[in-house]
mmCIF file of C-alpha atoms in Angstrom:
data_model
loop_
_atom_site.group_PDB
_atom_site.id
_atom_site.type_symbol
_atom_site.label_atom_id
_atom_site.label_comp_id
_atom_site.label_asym_id
_atom_site.label_seq_id
_atom_site.Cartn_x
_atom_site.Cartn_y
_atom_site.Cartn_z
ATOM 1 C CA UNK A 1 -6.613 9.328 4.895
ATOM 2 C CA UNK A 2 -7.304 6.516 7.027
ATOM 3 C CA UNK A 3 -4.386 4.319 7.823
ATOM 4 C CA UNK A 4 -4.721 0.779 8.932
ATOM 5 C CA UNK A 5 -1.429 -0.246 10.780
ATOM 6 C CA UNK A 6 -0.914 -3.887 10.111
ATOM 7 C CA UNK A 7 1.250 -6.736 11.347
ATOM 8 C CA UNK A 8 2.132 -8.407 8.209
ATOM 9 C CA UNK A 9 0.910 -11.930 7.068
ATOM 10 C CA UNK A 10 -2.124 -12.125 9.435
ATOM 11 C CA UNK A 11 -4.930 -13.790 7.403
ATOM 12 C CA UNK A 12 -7.767 -12.727 10.005
ATOM 13 C CA UNK A 13 -6.701 -9.042 9.592
ATOM 14 C CA UNK A 14 -6.918 -9.485 5.786
ATOM 15 C CA UNK A 15 -10.212 -10.962 5.992
ATOM 16 C CA UNK A 16 -11.471 -8.062 7.993
ATOM 17 C CA UNK A 17 -10.061 -5.739 5.116
ATOM 18 C CA UNK A 18 -12.003 -7.662 2.633
ATOM 19 C CA UNK A 19 -15.126 -7.463 4.604
ATOM 20 C CA UNK A 20 -14.645 -3.621 4.747
ATOM 21 C CA UNK A 21 -14.291 -3.463 0.929
ATOM 22 C CA UNK A 22 -17.369 -5.395 0.572
ATOM 23 C CA UNK A 23 -19.404 -3.163 2.436
ATOM 24 C CA UNK A 24 -21.796 -1.266 0.091
ATOM 25 C CA UNK A 25 -20.938 1.839 1.688
ATOM 26 C CA UNK A 26 -17.188 1.643 1.200
ATOM 27 C CA UNK A 27 -16.901 2.409 -2.527
ATOM 28 C CA UNK A 28 -19.192 5.516 -2.049
ATOM 29 C CA UNK A 29 -16.622 6.798 0.763
ATOM 30 C CA UNK A 30 -13.322 5.514 -0.583
ATOM 31 C CA UNK A 31 -11.829 5.971 -4.029
ATOM 32 C CA UNK A 32 -8.318 4.630 -3.627
ATOM 33 C CA UNK A 33 -6.353 2.121 -1.468
ATOM 34 C CA UNK A 34 -2.794 2.522 -0.919
ATOM 35 C CA UNK A 35 -0.495 -0.446 -0.146
ATOM 36 C CA UNK A 36 2.903 -0.942 1.276
ATOM 37 C CA UNK A 37 4.324 -2.875 -1.994
ATOM 38 C CA UNK A 38 6.899 -1.735 -4.693
ATOM 39 C CA UNK A 39 5.848 1.229 -6.599
ATOM 40 C CA UNK A 40 7.358 -0.175 -9.893
ATOM 41 C CA UNK A 41 4.822 -2.967 -9.929
ATOM 42 C CA UNK A 42 2.061 -0.477 -10.242
ATOM 43 C CA UNK A 43 1.212 -1.603 -14.051
ATOM 44 C CA UNK A 44 0.735 -5.141 -12.817
ATOM 45 C CA UNK A 45 -2.096 -3.909 -10.402
ATOM 46 C CA UNK A 46 -3.728 -1.752 -13.034
ATOM 47 C CA UNK A 47 -3.730 -4.569 -15.448
ATOM 48 C CA UNK A 48 -5.236 -6.806 -12.827
ATOM 49 C CA UNK A 49 -7.971 -4.547 -11.901
ATOM 50 C CA UNK A 50 -8.920 -3.608 -15.592
ATOM 51 C CA UNK A 51 -9.125 -7.346 -16.562
ATOM 52 C CA UNK A 52 -12.829 -8.326 -17.574
ATOM 53 C CA UNK A 53 -12.143 -11.826 -16.126
ATOM 54 C CA UNK A 54 -10.032 -12.697 -12.802
ATOM 55 C CA UNK A 55 -6.587 -13.562 -13.607
ATOM 56 C CA UNK A 56 -4.357 -13.445 -10.410
ATOM 57 C CA UNK A 57 -1.020 -13.777 -12.398
ATOM 58 C CA UNK A 58 0.013 -10.121 -12.228
ATOM 59 C CA UNK A 59 -0.648 -10.084 -8.438
ATOM 60 C CA UNK A 60 1.182 -13.187 -7.888
ATOM 61 C CA UNK A 61 4.124 -11.979 -9.823
ATOM 62 C CA UNK A 62 3.868 -8.545 -7.934
ATOM 63 C CA UNK A 63 3.951 -10.333 -4.501
ATOM 64 C CA UNK A 64 7.049 -12.552 -5.702
ATOM 65 C CA UNK A 65 8.824 -9.255 -6.245
ATOM 66 C CA UNK A 66 8.225 -7.687 -2.652
ATOM 67 C CA UNK A 67 11.500 -6.942 -1.431
ATOM 68 C CA UNK A 68 14.192 -9.549 -1.435
ATOM 69 C CA UNK A 69 12.358 -12.690 -0.320
ATOM 70 C CA UNK A 70 8.980 -12.262 -1.894
ATOM 71 C CA UNK A 71 5.693 -11.637 -0.035
ATOM 72 C CA UNK A 72 4.047 -15.250 0.279
ATOM 73 C CA UNK A 73 0.798 -13.571 1.328
ATOM 74 C CA UNK A 74 -2.257 -15.576 0.075
ATOM 75 C CA UNK A 75 -4.709 -13.418 2.372
ATOM 76 C CA UNK A 76 -3.326 -10.272 0.725
ATOM 77 C CA UNK A 77 -3.936 -11.919 -2.692
ATOM 78 C CA UNK A 78 -7.560 -12.739 -1.599
ATOM 79 C CA UNK A 79 -8.076 -9.072 -0.550
ATOM 80 C CA UNK A 80 -6.903 -7.699 -3.830
ATOM 81 C CA UNK A 81 -9.227 -10.104 -5.506
ATOM 82 C CA UNK A 82 -12.123 -8.766 -3.521
ATOM 83 C CA UNK A 83 -11.334 -5.332 -4.659
ATOM 84 C CA UNK A 84 -11.505 -6.654 -8.267
ATOM 85 C CA UNK A 85 -14.877 -8.246 -7.633
ATOM 86 C CA UNK A 86 -16.413 -5.199 -5.890
ATOM 87 C CA UNK A 87 -15.272 -3.251 -8.919
ATOM 88 C CA UNK A 88 -17.254 -5.427 -11.279
ATOM 89 C CA UNK A 89 -20.553 -4.170 -9.924
ATOM 90 C CA UNK A 90 -19.408 -0.530 -9.996
ATOM 91 C CA UNK A 91 -19.335 2.208 -12.921
ATOM 92 C CA UNK A 92 -15.793 2.608 -14.337
ATOM 93 C CA UNK A 93 -15.707 6.231 -12.870
ATOM 94 C CA UNK A 94 -16.392 4.959 -9.283
ATOM 95 C CA UNK A 95 -14.268 1.779 -9.345
ATOM 96 C CA UNK A 96 -11.765 1.349 -6.410
ATOM 97 C CA UNK A 97 -8.016 2.129 -7.376
ATOM 98 C CA UNK A 98 -4.938 0.416 -5.655
ATOM 99 C CA UNK A 99 -1.896 2.438 -5.733
ATOM 100 C CA UNK A 100 1.420 0.886 -4.659
ATOM 101 C CA UNK A 101 3.443 3.454 -2.710
ATOM 102 C CA UNK A 102 6.580 1.752 -1.419
ATOM 103 C CA UNK A 103 10.088 2.107 -2.700
ATOM 104 C CA UNK A 104 10.714 0.403 -6.098
ATOM 105 C CA UNK A 105 12.318 -2.952 -6.214
ATOM 106 C CA UNK A 106 12.419 -3.759 -9.950
ATOM 107 C CA UNK A 107 14.410 -7.166 -9.647
ATOM 108 C CA UNK A 108 14.388 -7.674 -13.484
ATOM 109 C CA UNK A 109 16.764 -4.513 -13.614
ATOM 110 C CA UNK A 110 18.944 -5.503 -10.681
ATOM 111 C CA UNK A 111 21.593 -7.881 -11.759
ATOM 112 C CA UNK A 112 24.812 -6.250 -10.335
ATOM 113 C CA UNK A 113 25.862 -4.780 -7.154
ATOM 114 C CA UNK A 114 25.799 -1.303 -8.968
ATOM 115 C CA UNK A 115 22.270 -1.813 -9.930
ATOM 116 C CA UNK A 116 21.375 -2.625 -6.421
ATOM 117 C CA UNK A 117 22.866 0.523 -5.143
ATOM 118 C CA UNK A 118 20.358 2.573 -7.174
ATOM 119 C CA UNK A 119 17.300 0.970 -5.347
ATOM 120 C CA UNK A 120 18.950 0.354 -1.822
ATOM 121 C CA UNK A 121 17.050 2.785 0.511
ATOM 122 C CA UNK A 122 20.076 2.518 2.874
ATOM 123 C CA UNK A 123 21.859 4.436 0.363
ATOM 124 C CA UNK A 124 19.105 6.885 -0.733
ATOM 125 C CA UNK A 125 18.622 10.218 0.452
ATOM 126 C CA UNK A 126 14.948 9.496 1.157
ATOM 127 C CA UNK A 127 13.733 6.645 3.365
ATOM 128 C CA UNK A 128 10.659 4.402 2.693
ATOM 129 C CA UNK A 129 8.343 6.591 4.896
ATOM 130 C CA UNK A 130 9.202 9.709 2.910
ATOM 131 C CA UNK A 131 8.810 7.610 -0.420
ATOM 132 C CA UNK A 132 5.355 6.328 0.596
ATOM 133 C CA UNK A 133 4.341 9.762 1.946
ATOM 134 C CA UNK A 134 5.459 11.739 -1.271
ATOM 135 C CA UNK A 135 3.588 8.984 -3.478
ATOM 136 C CA UNK A 136 0.315 9.316 -1.528
ATOM 137 C CA UNK A 137 0.602 13.117 -1.640
ATOM 138 C CA UNK A 138 1.242 13.051 -5.339
ATOM 139 C CA UNK A 139 -1.720 10.741 -6.068
ATOM 140 C CA UNK A 140 -4.107 12.561 -4.003
ATOM 141 C CA UNK A 141 -3.244 15.714 -5.918
ATOM 142 C CA UNK A 142 -3.657 14.079 -9.236
ATOM 143 C CA UNK A 143 -7.062 12.654 -8.143
ATOM 144 C CA UNK A 144 -8.145 15.875 -6.355
ATOM 145 C CA UNK A 145 -11.525 15.828 -8.304
ATOM 146 C CA UNK A 146 -12.632 12.514 -6.568
ATOM 147 C CA UNK A 147 -14.131 13.728 -3.393
ATOM 148 C CA UNK A 148 -13.872 10.211 -1.703
ATOM 149 C CA UNK A 149 -11.347 9.391 1.010
ATOM 150 C CA UNK A 150 -8.326 7.187 0.957
ATOM 151 C CA UNK A 151 -7.507 3.940 2.900
ATOM 152 C CA UNK A 152 -3.698 3.365 3.491
ATOM 153 C CA UNK A 153 -2.750 -0.261 4.663
ATOM 154 C CA UNK A 154 0.682 -0.422 5.855
ATOM 155 C CA UNK A 155 2.935 -1.978 8.481
ATOM 156 C CA UNK A 156 2.023 -0.420 12.071
ATOM 157 C CA UNK A 157 5.579 1.099 12.370
ATOM 158 C CA UNK A 158 4.994 3.325 9.296
ATOM 159 C CA UNK A 159 1.491 4.122 10.288
ATOM 160 C CA UNK A 160 2.107 6.018 13.645
ATOM 161 C CA UNK A 161 1.127 9.496 13.931
ATOM 162 C CA UNK A 162 3.999 10.373 16.274
ATOM 163 C CA UNK A 163 7.632 9.874 15.761
ATOM 164 C CA UNK A 164 8.302 7.502 18.690
ATOM 165 C CA UNK A 165 11.456 5.947 17.255
ATOM 166 C CA UNK A 166 14.915 7.451 17.049
ATOM 167 C CA UNK A 167 16.255 7.512 13.510
ATOM 168 C CA UNK A 168 19.590 5.756 14.370
ATOM 169 C CA UNK A 169 18.502 2.786 12.285
ATOM 170 C CA UNK A 170 17.325 5.272 9.109
ATOM 171 C CA UNK A 171 13.824 4.463 9.831
ATOM 172 C CA UNK A 172 12.988 8.213 9.745
ATOM 173 C CA UNK A 173 9.494 9.698 11.110
ATOM 174 C CA UNK A 174 6.633 7.370 10.295
ATOM 175 C CA UNK A 175 4.457 7.979 7.217
ATOM 176 C CA UNK A 176 1.497 8.588 9.494
ATOM 177 C CA UNK A 177 3.385 11.476 11.146
ATOM 178 C CA UNK A 178 4.360 12.904 7.762
ATOM 179 C CA UNK A 179 0.847 12.640 6.266
ATOM 180 C CA UNK A 180 -0.367 14.419 9.499
ATOM 181 C CA UNK A 181 2.114 17.210 8.944
ATOM 182 C CA UNK A 182 1.372 17.625 5.310
ATOM 183 C CA UNK A 183 -2.529 17.206 5.451
ATOM 184 C CA UNK A 184 -3.230 18.296 8.893
ATOM 185 C CA UNK A 185 -4.087 16.021 11.928
ATOM 186 C CA UNK A 186 -7.940 16.169 11.516
ATOM 187 C CA UNK A 187 -7.418 14.864 7.926
ATOM 188 C CA UNK A 188 -5.496 11.716 8.861
ATOM 189 C CA UNK A 189 -6.657 8.910 11.231
ATOM 190 C CA UNK A 190 -4.488 5.899 12.116
ATOM 191 C CA UNK A 191 -6.123 2.425 13.450
ATOM 192 C CA UNK A 192 -4.335 -0.341 14.863
ATOM 193 C CA UNK A 193 -6.776 -3.369 14.488
ATOM 194 C CA UNK A 194 -4.400 -5.560 16.535
ATOM 195 C CA UNK A 195 -1.049 -5.365 18.427
ATOM 196 C CA UNK A 196 2.363 -6.890 17.513
ATOM 197 C CA UNK A 197 3.403 -10.411 18.968
ATOM 198 C CA UNK A 198 6.489 -9.829 20.940
#
């Protein structure tokens, strides 16, 4: 698993990711891209990637449902479109998958405070790092027959291979650290293409 630790909403970063996916060697070496987006929207991504013609509506709806305020990220939409475009030139069994691994936020089901409590990670036993790690490990196991590697694009605080923050805010140990613990340090490589603006 290669982790790209990002600072959200940077167009140049997503342009780099798109150029990476367009490289001819990428689908030979990578079979799945994990994204820090709500897992309940996975059917929309599958619908989008399976469509024979480009229709961005499922991805736009997915980005609108990201956390509380939506995810107004045109560059990320363009990246996901690039994955669709690359897949058009690949046999079905070699196509890239996108898997959403974050906490579910099914806003259509959340209409009361009681509904919110079911999905409020502040009240859940697991935090987002655990959820993302568990979802990645589950998917890797389910697709163990695919020998290709995985790319995990996630916010830089989740990507770290070392638990550098205390857990007083409930952040927990980073997903990068958790993946290293489960898969072994030689099977996880975290990259930070840029540093945060402070």
